[in-house]
Every structure is written in C-alpha cells, then in structure tokens.
Short mmCIF file of C-alpha atoms in Angstrom, two decimals:
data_model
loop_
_atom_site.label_atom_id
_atom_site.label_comp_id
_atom_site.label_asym_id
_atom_site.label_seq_id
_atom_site.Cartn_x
_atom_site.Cartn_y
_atom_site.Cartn_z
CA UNK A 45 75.45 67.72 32.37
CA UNK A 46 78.90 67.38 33.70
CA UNK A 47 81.91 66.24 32.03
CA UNK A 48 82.05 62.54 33.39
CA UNK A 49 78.78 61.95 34.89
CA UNK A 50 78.45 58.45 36.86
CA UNK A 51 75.41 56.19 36.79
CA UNK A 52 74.12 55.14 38.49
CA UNK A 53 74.72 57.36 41.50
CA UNK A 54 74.21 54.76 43.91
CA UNK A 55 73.88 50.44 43.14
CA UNK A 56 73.48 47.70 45.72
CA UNK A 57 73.58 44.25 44.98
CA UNK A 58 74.04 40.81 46.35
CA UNK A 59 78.02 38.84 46.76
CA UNK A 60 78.85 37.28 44.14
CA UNK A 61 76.53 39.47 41.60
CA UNK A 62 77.78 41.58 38.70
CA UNK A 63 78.14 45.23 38.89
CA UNK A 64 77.92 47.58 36.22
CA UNK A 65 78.42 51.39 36.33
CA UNK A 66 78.65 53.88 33.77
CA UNK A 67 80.28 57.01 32.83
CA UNK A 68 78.92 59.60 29.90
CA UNK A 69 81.47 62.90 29.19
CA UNK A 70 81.25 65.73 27.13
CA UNK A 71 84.83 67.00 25.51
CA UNK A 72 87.29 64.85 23.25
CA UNK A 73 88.97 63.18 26.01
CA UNK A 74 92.92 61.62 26.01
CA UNK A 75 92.36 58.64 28.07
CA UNK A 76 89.61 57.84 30.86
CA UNK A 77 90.40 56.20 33.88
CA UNK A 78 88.39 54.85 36.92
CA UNK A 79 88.84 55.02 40.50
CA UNK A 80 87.55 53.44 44.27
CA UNK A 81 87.53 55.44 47.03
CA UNK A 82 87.05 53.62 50.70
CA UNK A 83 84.90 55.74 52.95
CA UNK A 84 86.89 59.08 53.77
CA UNK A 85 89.98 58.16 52.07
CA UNK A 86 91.98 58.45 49.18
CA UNK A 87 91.47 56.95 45.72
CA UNK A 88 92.89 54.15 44.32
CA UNK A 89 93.34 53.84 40.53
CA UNK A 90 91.91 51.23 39.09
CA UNK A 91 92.37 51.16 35.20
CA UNK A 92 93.26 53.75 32.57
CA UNK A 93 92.02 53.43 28.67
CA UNK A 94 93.10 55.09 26.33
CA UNK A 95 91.10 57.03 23.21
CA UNK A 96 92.39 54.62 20.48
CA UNK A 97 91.31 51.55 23.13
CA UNK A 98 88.18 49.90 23.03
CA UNK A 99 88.14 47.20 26.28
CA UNK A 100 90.95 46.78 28.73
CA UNK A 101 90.44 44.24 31.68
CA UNK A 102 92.05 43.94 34.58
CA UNK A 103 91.41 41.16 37.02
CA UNK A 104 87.79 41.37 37.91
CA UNK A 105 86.98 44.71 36.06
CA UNK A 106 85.91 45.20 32.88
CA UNK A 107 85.90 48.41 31.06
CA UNK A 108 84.85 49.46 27.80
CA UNK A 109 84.97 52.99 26.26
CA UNK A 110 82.56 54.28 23.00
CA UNK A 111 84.31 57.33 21.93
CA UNK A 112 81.88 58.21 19.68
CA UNK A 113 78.69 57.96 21.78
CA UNK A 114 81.52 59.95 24.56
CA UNK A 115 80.75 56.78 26.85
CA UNK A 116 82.67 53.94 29.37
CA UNK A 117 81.13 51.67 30.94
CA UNK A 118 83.13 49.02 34.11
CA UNK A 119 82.14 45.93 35.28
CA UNK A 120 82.79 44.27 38.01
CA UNK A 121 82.61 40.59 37.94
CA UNK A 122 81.73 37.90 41.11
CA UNK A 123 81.31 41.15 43.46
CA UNK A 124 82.69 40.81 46.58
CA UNK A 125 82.01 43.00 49.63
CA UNK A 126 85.65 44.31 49.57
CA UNK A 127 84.22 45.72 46.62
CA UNK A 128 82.04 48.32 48.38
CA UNK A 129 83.14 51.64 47.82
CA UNK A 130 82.26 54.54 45.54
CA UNK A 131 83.93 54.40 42.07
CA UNK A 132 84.76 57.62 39.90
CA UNK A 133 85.21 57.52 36.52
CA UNK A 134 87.58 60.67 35.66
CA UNK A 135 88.71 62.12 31.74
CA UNK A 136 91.79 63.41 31.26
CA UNK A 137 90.75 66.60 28.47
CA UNK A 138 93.12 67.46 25.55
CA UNK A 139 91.64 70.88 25.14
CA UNK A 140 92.72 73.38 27.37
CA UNK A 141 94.31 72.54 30.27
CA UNK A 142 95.46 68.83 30.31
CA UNK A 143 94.06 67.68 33.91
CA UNK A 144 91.64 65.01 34.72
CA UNK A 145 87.99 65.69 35.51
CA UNK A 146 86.79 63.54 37.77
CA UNK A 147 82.49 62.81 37.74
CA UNK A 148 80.34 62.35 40.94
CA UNK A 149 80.75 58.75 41.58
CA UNK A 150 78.68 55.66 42.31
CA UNK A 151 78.21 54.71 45.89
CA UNK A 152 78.42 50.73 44.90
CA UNK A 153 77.13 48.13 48.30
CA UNK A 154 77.90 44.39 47.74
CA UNK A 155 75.39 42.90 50.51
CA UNK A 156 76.61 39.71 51.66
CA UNK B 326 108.41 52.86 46.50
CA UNK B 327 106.65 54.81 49.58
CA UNK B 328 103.23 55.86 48.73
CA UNK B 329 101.83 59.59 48.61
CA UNK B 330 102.10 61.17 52.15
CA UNK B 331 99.81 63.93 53.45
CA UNK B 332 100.36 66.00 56.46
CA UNK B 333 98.80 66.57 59.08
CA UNK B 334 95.97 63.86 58.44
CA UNK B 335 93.45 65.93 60.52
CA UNK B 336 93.22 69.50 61.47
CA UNK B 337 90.74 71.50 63.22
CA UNK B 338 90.62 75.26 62.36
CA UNK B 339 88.37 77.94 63.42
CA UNK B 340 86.91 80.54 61.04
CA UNK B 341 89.66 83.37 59.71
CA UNK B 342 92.79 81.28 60.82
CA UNK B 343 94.88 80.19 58.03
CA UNK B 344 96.14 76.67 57.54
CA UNK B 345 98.48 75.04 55.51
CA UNK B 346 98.55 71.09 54.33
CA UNK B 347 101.70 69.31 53.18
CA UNK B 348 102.30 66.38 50.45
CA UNK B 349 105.21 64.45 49.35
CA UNK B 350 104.67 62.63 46.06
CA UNK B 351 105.93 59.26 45.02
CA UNK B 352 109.78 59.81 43.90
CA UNK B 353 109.95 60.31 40.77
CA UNK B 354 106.70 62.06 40.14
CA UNK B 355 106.94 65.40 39.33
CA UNK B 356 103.30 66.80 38.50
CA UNK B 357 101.25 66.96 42.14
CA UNK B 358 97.76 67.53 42.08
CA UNK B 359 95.53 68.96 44.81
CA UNK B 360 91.72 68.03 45.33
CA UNK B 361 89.28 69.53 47.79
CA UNK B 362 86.17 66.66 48.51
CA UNK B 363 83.08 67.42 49.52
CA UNK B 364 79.34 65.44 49.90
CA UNK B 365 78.08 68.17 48.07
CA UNK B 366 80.34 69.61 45.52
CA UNK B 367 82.25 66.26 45.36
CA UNK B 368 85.89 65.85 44.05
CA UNK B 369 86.90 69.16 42.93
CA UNK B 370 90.09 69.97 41.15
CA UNK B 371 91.71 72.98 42.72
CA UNK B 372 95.79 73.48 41.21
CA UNK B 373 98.26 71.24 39.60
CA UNK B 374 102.11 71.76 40.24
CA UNK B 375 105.12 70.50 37.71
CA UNK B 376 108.33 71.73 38.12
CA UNK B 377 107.66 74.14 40.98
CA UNK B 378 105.80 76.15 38.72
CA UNK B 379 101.52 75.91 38.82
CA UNK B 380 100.46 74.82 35.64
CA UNK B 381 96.57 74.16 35.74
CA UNK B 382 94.13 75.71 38.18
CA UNK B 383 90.40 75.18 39.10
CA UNK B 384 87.75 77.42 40.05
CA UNK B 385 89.00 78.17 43.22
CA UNK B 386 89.20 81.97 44.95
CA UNK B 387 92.18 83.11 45.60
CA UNK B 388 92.63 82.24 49.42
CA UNK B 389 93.47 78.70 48.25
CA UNK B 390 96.90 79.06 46.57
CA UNK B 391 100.03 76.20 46.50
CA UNK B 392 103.63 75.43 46.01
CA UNK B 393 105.99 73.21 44.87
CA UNK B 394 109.41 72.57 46.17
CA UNK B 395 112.59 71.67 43.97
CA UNK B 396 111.89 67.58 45.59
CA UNK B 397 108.36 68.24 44.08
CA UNK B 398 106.82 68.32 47.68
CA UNK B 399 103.72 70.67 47.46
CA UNK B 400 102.18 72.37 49.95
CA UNK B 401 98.76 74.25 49.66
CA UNK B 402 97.66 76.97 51.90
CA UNK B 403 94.06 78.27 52.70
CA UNK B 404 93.48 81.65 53.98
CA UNK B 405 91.02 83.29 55.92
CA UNK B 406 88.98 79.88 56.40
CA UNK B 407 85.21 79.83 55.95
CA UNK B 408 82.88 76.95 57.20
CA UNK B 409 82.55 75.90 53.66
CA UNK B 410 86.29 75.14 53.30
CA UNK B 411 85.59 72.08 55.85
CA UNK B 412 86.65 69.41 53.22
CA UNK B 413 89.13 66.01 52.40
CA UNK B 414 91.75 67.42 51.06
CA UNK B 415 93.31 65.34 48.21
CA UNK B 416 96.93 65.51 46.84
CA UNK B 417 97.94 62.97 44.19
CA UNK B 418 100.90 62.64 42.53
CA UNK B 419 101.99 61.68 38.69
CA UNK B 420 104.80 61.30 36.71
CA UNK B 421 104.39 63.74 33.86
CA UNK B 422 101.49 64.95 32.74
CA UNK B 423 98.32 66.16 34.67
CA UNK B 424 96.15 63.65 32.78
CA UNK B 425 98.73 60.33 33.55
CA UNK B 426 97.54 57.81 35.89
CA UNK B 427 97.57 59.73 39.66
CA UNK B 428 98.50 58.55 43.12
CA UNK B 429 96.52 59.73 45.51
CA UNK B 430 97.45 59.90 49.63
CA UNK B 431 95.45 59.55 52.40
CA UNK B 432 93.98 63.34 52.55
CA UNK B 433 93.60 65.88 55.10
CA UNK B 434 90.82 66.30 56.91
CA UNK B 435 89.88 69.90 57.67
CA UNK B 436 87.09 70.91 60.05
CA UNK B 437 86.54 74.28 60.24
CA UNK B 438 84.61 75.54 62.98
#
C-alpha cells in the first residue's frame, strides 16, 4: 500500500447525511492534513493535525488521527451538496525529505 | 492577501515542443511546491523550491525541471513533451517548510497532442 491511502475511494450519500472517510499511512508522519478538490481545480486545505493531536474540529469536519494504528479518519457532519468533491488526506514525512504525500482521494457525492 | 496564481491556465502543446508554466505564491511564502495530476497516477509530487534553491524532488525524469526567483515566483519547464505529460499542473505555496499547511492555485491545464 501507499503512504496515505483513502477509503473509501468513492462514497455517495443523501443531504443532510454524515460522511466519513478514512486515511491509513505507512511512515512516522509530522502532521496530516486533509484537502477538497472541486472538479479540475485546485485544492483547498481543510484541516491540519498534528502527531501529538488526537481530534481537531473545524466547523462541520471532524478529524481524528491514531498514530499508533498510522490512521485519520474526517467526518463531515449535516452533508451538504457544496460538499461534493474529492477529499485527499496528505502526510507530511519526517524521514527523508520533509514534503507532504498526498493519497488517492475519495470522490465524495452528497445527492440532494 | 492575493491567492496563488498560475499561468497560463490552459495550454495546448504538441508532442516534442517544450513548455513552460509560471506561479506566484502568496507573499510571504517562500517554499513553492509543484504537482502534476492525473486520473491515473493521481496527485504526484514532482519538486519543491525554498530560497531559489530545489530542495525536495519526486520521481520525475529529468525533462521536468524548475526554478525559483529571488520574489519566490517558480516556474517549471517540461521538455520534449510526451502524450503522457497531458496533466493539471499544481503549484502551491507555503511559508516554511515543505510539510506546512500549502496553498494551492488554480493549475495549468496541459494537453498534449
């Protein structure tokens, strides 16, 4: 597997529904952040957590982070369909070069 | 503060031309990032600039290569363009280091034909 690997790859649910999407990685990670990306155009951050964090919220979203199962999970609370987009989760590696690595995404569709 | 710019926004190359793409990060950033997007490889990380020097590079060949002026502009240049290079080019900008939260612009859109 990758180092941040989304899933589910693709999740489709109803307005006003929860959505939850995770993200599994490999190497001892900094921070982990998450993403949206509108069709065909650039990402928008969304929230950064850091190693030492547990939970962070943000409005709507939810994420949590399990360092030692290497593990983040966000949720997205009373969906809305400005909420469909793809999401990316990406780690930002302290060994070796410090970049971020971002996974595959999940193609999330909030059907009104 | 103006947002991460990207120019041009589209571009249309045919194979074996060069082309080069142009990004001006948020002021104050100085680490610029560039990302090639595809449906099939997805978001791939290709060089990181800071300082006008490259400090981290992906697993790129070596037609894809990048700058960074003393404003921290970037610009990355692809030579001898293949079909496969036909892409969203990502730059995203962030203040220090390449793992800090990033700023993304709009992208380039490259069709290579």
């Amino acid at each position: 597997s990758q180092q941040g690997e989304e899933d589910p790859q693709a999740l489709s649910i109803q307005e006003g529904e929860n959505a939850t999407m995770n993200c599994s990685y490999k190497t001892s990670i900094n921070n982990l952040q998450w993403y949206r990306q509108n069709s065909g155009r650039g990402l928008v951050h969304l929230i950064l957590i850091r190693s030492n964090e547990r939970e962070k919220h943000s409005g709507r979203l939810r994420v949590t982070l399990d360092t030692s199962k290497k593990s983040s999970s966000l949720l997205i609370t009373a969906s809305r369909a400005a909420d469909t987009a793809s999401y990316f989760c990406a780690t930002g590696l302290i060994q070796g070069a410090q970049k971020l690595v971002f996974g595959q995404g999940t193609r999330l569709t909030i059907n009104p | 503060k103006a947002g991460v710019t990207q120019t041009p926004r589209y571009l249309i190359k045919t194979r074996g031309q060069q082309v080069t793409l142009s990004c001006s990060p948020i002021s104050g950033h100085r680490s610029v990032s560039w990302y090639q997007q595809t449906p099939g490889q997805g978001l791939q990380f290709l060089f990181e600039y800071f300082s006008e020097t490259q400090r981290n590079k992906g697993n790129f060949p070596g037609r894809f290569s990048g700058r960074q002026f003393s404003n921290s502009r970037s610009e990355m240049n692809v030579s001898t363009l293949e079909l496969g290079d036909s892409a969203l080019y990502l730059c995203a900008s962030s203040l220090d280091r390449g793992w800090d939260e990033q700023y993304f612009g709009p992208g380039t859109r490259l069709t290579v034909t």
